[in-house]
PDB file of N, CA and C in Angstrom:
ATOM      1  N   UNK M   1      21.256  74.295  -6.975  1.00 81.00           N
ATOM      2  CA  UNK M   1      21.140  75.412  -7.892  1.00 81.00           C
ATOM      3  C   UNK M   1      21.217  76.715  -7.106  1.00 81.00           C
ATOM      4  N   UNK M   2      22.241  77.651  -7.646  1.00 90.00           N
ATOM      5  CA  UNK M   2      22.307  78.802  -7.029  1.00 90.00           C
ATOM      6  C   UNK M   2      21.204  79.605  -7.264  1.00 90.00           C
ATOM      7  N   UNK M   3      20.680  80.559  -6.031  1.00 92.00           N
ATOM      8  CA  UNK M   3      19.514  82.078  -6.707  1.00 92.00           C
ATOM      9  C   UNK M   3      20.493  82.984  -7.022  1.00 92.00           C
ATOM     10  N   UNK M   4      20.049  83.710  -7.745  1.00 92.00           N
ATOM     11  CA  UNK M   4      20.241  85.252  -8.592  1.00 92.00           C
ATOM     12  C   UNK M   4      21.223  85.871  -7.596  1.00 92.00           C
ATOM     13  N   UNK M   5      20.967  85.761  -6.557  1.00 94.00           N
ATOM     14  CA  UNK M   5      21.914  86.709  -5.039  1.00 94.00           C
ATOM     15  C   UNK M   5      22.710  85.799  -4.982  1.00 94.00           C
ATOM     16  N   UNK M   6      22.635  84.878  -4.912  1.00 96.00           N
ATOM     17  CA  UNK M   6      23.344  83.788  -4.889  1.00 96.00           C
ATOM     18  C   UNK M   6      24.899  84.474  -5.540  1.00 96.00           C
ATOM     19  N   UNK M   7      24.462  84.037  -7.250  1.00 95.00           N
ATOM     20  CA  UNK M   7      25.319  84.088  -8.696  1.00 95.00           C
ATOM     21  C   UNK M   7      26.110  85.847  -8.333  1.00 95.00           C
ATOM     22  N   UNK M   8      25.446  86.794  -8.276  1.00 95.00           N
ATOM     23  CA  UNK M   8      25.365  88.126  -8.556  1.00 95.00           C
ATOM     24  C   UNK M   8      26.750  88.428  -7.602  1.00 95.00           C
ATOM     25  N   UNK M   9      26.394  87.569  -5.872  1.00 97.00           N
ATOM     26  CA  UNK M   9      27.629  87.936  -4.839  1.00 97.00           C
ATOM     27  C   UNK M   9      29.031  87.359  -4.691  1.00 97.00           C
ATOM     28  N   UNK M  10      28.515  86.016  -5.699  1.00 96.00           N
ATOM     29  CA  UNK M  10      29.624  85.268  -6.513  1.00 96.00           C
ATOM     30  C   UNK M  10      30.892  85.910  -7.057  1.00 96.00           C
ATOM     31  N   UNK M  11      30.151  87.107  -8.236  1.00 96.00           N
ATOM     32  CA  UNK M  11      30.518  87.469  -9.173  1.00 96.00           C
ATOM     33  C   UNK M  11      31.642  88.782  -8.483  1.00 96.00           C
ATOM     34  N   UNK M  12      30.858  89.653  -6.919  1.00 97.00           N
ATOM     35  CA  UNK M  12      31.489  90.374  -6.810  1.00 97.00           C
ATOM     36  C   UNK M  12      32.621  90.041  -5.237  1.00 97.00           C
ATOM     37  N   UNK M  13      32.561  88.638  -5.315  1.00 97.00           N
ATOM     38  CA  UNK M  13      33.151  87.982  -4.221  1.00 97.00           C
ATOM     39  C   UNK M  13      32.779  88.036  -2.603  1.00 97.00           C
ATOM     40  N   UNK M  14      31.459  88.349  -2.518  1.00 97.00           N
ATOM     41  CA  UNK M  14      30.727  88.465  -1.363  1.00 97.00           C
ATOM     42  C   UNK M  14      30.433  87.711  -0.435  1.00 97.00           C
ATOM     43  N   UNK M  15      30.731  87.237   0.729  1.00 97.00           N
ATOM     44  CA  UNK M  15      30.124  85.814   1.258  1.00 97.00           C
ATOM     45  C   UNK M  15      29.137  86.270   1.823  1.00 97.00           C
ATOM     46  N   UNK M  16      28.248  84.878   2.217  1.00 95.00           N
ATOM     47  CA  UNK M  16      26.789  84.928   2.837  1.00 95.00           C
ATOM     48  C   UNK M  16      27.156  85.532   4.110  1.00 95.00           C
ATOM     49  N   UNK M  17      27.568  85.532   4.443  1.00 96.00           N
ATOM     50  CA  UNK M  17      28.028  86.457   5.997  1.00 96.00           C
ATOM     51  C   UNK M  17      28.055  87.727   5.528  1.00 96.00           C
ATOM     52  N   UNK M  18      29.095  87.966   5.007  1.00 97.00           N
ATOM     53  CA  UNK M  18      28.662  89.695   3.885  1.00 97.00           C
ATOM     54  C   UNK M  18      27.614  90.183   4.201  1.00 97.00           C
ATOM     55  N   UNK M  19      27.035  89.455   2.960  1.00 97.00           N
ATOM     56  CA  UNK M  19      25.859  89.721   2.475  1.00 97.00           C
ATOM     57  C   UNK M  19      24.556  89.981   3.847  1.00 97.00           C
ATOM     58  N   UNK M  20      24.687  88.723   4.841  1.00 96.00           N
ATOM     59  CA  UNK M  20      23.586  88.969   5.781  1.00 96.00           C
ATOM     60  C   UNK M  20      24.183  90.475   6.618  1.00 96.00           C
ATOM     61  N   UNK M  21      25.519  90.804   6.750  1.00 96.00           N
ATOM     62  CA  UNK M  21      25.684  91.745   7.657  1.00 96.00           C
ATOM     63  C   UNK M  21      25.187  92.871   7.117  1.00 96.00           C
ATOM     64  N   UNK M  22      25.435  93.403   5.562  1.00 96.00           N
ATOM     65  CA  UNK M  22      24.906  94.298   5.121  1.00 96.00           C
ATOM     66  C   UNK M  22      23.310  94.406   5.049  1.00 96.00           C
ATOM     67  N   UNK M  23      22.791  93.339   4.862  1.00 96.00           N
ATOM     68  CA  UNK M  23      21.545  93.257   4.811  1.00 96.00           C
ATOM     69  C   UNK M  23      20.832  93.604   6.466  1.00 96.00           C
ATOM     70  N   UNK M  24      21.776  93.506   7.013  1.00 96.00           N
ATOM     71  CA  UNK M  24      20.673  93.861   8.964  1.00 96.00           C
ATOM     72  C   UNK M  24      21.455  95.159   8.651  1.00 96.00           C
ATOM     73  N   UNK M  25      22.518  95.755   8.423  1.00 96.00           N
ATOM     74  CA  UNK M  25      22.654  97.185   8.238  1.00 96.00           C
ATOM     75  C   UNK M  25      21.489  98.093   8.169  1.00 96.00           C
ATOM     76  N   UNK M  26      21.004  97.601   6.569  1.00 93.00           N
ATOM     77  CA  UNK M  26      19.695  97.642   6.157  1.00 93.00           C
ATOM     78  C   UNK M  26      18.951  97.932   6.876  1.00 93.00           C
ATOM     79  N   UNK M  27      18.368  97.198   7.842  1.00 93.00           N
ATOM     80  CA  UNK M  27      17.732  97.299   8.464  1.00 93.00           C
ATOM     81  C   UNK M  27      16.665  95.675   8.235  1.00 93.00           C
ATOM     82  N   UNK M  28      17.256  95.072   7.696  1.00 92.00           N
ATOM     83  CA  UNK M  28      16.267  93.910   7.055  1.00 92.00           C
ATOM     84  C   UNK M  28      16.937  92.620   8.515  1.00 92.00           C
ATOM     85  N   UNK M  29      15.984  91.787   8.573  1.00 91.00           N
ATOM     86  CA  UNK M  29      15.586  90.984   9.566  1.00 91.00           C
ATOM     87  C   UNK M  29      16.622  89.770   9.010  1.00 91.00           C
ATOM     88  N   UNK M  30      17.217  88.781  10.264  1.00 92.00           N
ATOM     89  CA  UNK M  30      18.069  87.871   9.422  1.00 92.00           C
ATOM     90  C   UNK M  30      16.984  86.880   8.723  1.00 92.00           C
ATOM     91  N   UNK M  31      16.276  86.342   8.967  1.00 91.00           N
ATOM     92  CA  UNK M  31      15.337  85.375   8.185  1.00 91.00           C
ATOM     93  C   UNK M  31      14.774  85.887   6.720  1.00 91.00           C
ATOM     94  N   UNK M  32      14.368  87.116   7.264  1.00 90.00           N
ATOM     95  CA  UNK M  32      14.408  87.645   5.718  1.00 90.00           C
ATOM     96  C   UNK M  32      15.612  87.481   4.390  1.00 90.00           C
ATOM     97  N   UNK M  33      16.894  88.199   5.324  1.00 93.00           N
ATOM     98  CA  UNK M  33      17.877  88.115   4.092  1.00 93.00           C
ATOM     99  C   UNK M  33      18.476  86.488   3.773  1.00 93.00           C
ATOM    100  N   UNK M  34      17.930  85.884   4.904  1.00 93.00           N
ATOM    101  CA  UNK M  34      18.207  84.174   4.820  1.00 93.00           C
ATOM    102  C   UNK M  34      17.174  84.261   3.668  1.00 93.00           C
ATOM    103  N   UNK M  35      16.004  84.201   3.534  1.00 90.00           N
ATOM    104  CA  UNK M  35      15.121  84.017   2.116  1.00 90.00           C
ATOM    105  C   UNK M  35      15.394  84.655   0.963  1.00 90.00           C
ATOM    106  N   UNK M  36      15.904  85.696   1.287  1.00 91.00           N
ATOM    107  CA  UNK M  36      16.601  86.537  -0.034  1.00 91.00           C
ATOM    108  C   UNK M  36      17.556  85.797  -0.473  1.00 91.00           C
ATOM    109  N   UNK M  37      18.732  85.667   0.179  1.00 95.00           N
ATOM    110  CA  UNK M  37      20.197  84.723   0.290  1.00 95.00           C
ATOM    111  C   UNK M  37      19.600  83.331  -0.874  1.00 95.00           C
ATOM    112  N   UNK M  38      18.512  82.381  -0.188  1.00 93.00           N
ATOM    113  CA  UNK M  38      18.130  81.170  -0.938  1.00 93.00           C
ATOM    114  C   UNK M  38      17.346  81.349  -2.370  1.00 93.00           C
ATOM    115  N   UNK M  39      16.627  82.812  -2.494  1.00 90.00           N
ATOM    116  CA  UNK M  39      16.243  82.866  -3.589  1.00 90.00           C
ATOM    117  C   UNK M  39      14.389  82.650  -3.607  1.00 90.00           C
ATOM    118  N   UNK M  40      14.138  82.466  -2.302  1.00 85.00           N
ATOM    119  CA  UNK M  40      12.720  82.307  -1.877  1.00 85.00           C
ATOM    120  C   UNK M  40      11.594  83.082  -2.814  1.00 85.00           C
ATOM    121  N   UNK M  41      12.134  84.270  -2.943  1.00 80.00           N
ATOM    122  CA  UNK M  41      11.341  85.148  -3.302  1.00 80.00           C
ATOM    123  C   UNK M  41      11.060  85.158  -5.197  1.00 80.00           C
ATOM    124  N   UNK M  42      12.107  84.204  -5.580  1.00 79.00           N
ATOM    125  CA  UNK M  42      11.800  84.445  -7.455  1.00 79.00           C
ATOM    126  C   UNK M  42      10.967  83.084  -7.338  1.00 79.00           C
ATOM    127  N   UNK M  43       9.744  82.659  -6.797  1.00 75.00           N
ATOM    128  CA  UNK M  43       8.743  81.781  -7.157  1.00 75.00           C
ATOM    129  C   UNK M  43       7.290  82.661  -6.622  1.00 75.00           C
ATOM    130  N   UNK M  44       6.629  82.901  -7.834  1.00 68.00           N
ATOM    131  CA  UNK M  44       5.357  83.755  -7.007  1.00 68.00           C
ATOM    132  C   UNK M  44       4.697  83.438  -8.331  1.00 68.00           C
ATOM    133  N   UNK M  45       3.257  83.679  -7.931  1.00 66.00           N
ATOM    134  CA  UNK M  45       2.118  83.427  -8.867  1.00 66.00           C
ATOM    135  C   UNK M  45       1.900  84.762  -9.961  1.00 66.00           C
ATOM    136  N   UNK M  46       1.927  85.677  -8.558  1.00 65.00           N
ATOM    137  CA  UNK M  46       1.246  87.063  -9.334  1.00 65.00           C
ATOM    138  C   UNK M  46       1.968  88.096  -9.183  1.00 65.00           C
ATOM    139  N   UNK M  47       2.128  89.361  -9.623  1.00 60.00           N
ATOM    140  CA  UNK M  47       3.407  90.102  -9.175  1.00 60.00           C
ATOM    141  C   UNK M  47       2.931  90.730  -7.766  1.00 60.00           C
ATOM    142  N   UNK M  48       1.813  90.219  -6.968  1.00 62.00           N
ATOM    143  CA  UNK M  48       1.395  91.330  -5.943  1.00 62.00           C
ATOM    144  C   UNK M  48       1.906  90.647  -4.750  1.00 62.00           C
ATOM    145  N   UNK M  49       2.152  89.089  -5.163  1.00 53.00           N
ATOM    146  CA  UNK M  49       2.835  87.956  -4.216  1.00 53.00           C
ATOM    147  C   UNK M  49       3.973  88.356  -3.696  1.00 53.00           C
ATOM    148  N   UNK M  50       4.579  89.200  -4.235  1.00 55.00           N
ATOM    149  CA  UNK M  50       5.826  89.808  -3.889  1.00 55.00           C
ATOM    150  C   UNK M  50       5.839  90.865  -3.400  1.00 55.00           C
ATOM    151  N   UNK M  51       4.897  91.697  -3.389  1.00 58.00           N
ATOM    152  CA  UNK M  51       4.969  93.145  -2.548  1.00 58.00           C
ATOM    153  C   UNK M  51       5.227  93.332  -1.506  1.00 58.00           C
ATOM    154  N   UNK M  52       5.761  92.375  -0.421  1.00 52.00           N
ATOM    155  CA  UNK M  52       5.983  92.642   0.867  1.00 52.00           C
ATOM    156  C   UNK M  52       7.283  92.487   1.140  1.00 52.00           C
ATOM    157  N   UNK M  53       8.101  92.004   0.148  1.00 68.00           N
ATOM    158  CA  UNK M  53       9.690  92.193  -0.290  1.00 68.00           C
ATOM    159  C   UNK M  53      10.032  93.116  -0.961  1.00 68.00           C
ATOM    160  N   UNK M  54       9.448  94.027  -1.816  1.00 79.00           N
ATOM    161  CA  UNK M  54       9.999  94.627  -2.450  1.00 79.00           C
ATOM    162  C   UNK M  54      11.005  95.430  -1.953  1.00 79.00           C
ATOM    163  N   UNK M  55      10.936  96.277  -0.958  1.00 85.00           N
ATOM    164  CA  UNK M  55      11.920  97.162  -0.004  1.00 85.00           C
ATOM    165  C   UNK M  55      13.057  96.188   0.111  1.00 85.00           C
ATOM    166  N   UNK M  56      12.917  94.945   1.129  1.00 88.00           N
ATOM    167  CA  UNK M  56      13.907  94.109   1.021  1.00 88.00           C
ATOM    168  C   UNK M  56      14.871  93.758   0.043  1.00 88.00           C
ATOM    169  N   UNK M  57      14.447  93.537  -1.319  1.00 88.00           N
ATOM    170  CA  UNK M  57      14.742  93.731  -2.452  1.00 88.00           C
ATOM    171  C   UNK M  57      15.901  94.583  -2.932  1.00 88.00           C
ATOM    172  N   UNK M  58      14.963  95.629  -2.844  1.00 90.00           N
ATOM    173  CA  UNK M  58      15.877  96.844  -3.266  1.00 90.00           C
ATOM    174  C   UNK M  58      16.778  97.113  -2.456  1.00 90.00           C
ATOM    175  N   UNK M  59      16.941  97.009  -0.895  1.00 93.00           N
ATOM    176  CA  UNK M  59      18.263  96.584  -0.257  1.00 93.00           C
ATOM    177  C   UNK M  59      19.194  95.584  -0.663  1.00 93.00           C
ATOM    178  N   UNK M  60      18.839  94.480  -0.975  1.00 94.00           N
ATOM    179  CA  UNK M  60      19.747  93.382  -1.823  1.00 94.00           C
ATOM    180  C   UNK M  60      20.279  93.818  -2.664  1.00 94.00           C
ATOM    181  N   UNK M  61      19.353  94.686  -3.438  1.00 94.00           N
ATOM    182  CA  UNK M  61      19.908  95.137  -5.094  1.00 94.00           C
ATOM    183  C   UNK M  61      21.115  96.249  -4.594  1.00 94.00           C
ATOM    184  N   UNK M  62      21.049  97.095  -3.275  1.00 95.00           N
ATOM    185  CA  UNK M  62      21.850  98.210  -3.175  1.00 95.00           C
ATOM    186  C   UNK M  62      23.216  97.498  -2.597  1.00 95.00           C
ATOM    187  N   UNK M  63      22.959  95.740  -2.077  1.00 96.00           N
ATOM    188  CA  UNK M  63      24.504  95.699  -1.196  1.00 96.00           C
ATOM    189  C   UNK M  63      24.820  95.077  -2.569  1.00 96.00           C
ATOM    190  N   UNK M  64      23.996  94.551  -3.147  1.00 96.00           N
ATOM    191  CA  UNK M  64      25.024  93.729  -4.661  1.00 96.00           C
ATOM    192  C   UNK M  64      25.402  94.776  -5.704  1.00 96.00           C
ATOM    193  N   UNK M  65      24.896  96.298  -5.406  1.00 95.00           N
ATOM    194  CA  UNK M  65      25.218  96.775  -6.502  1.00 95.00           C
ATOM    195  C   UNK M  65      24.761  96.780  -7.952  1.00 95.00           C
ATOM    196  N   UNK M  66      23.522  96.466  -8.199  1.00 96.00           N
ATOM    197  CA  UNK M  66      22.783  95.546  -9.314  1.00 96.00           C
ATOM    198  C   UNK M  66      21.520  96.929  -8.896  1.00 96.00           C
ATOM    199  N   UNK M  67      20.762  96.695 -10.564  1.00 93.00           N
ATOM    200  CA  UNK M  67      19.375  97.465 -10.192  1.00 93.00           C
ATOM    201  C   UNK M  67      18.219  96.136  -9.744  1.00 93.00           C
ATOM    202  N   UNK M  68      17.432  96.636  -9.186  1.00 86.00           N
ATOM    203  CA  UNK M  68      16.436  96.005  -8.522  1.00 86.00           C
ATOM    204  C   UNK M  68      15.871  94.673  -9.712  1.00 86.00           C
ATOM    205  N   UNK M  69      15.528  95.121 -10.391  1.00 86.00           N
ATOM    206  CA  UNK M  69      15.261  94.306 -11.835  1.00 86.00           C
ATOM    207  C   UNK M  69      16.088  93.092 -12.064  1.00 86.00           C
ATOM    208  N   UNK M  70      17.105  93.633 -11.946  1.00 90.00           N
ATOM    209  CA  UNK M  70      18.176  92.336 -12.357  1.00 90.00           C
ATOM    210  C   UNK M  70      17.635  90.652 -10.890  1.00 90.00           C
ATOM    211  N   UNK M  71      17.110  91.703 -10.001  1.00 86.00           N
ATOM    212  CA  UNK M  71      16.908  90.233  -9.196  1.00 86.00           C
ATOM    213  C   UNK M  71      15.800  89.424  -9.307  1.00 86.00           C
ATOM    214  N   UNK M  72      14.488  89.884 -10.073  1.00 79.00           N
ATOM    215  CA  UNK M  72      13.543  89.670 -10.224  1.00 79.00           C
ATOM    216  C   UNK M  72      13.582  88.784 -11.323  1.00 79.00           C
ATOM    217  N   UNK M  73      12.848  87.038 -11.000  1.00 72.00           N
ATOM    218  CA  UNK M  73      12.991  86.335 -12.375  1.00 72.00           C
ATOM    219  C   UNK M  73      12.151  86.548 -14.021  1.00 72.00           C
ATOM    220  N   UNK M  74      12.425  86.091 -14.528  1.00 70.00           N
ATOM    221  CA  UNK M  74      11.523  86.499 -16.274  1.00 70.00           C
ATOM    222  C   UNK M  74      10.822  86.423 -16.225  1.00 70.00           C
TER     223      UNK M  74
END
């Protein structure tokens, strides 16, 4: 099953190489955007479980082009 970054870089023909290069652009760590990349981050209990991605996040959301929201699950 694809994650959300997954589908989203799909859509704008991005490969995971892409995606990780822009993401250390960023300034984001490769293991990080490796957990972003798999989707690690849409399983959390509480929304505070996630606060230490959020920045990360919103870098994902800026190389996919997407608002931040769109990566976050229902």
């Amino acid at each position: 099953m694809k994650s959300r970054v997954q589908e989203l870089a799909e859509k704008i023909e991005m490969s995971c190489d892409e995606f990780f290069g822009e993401m250390r652009k960023g300034g984001c760590s490769e293991p990080t955007a490796l957990k972003i990349w798999r989707g690690d981050y849409e399983t959390y209990d509480d929304f505070q479980d996630n606060d230490m991605n959020l920045s990360n996040l919103r870098k994902a959301s800026f190389v996919l082009k997407v608002t931040t929201g769109i990566l976050l699950p229902e």
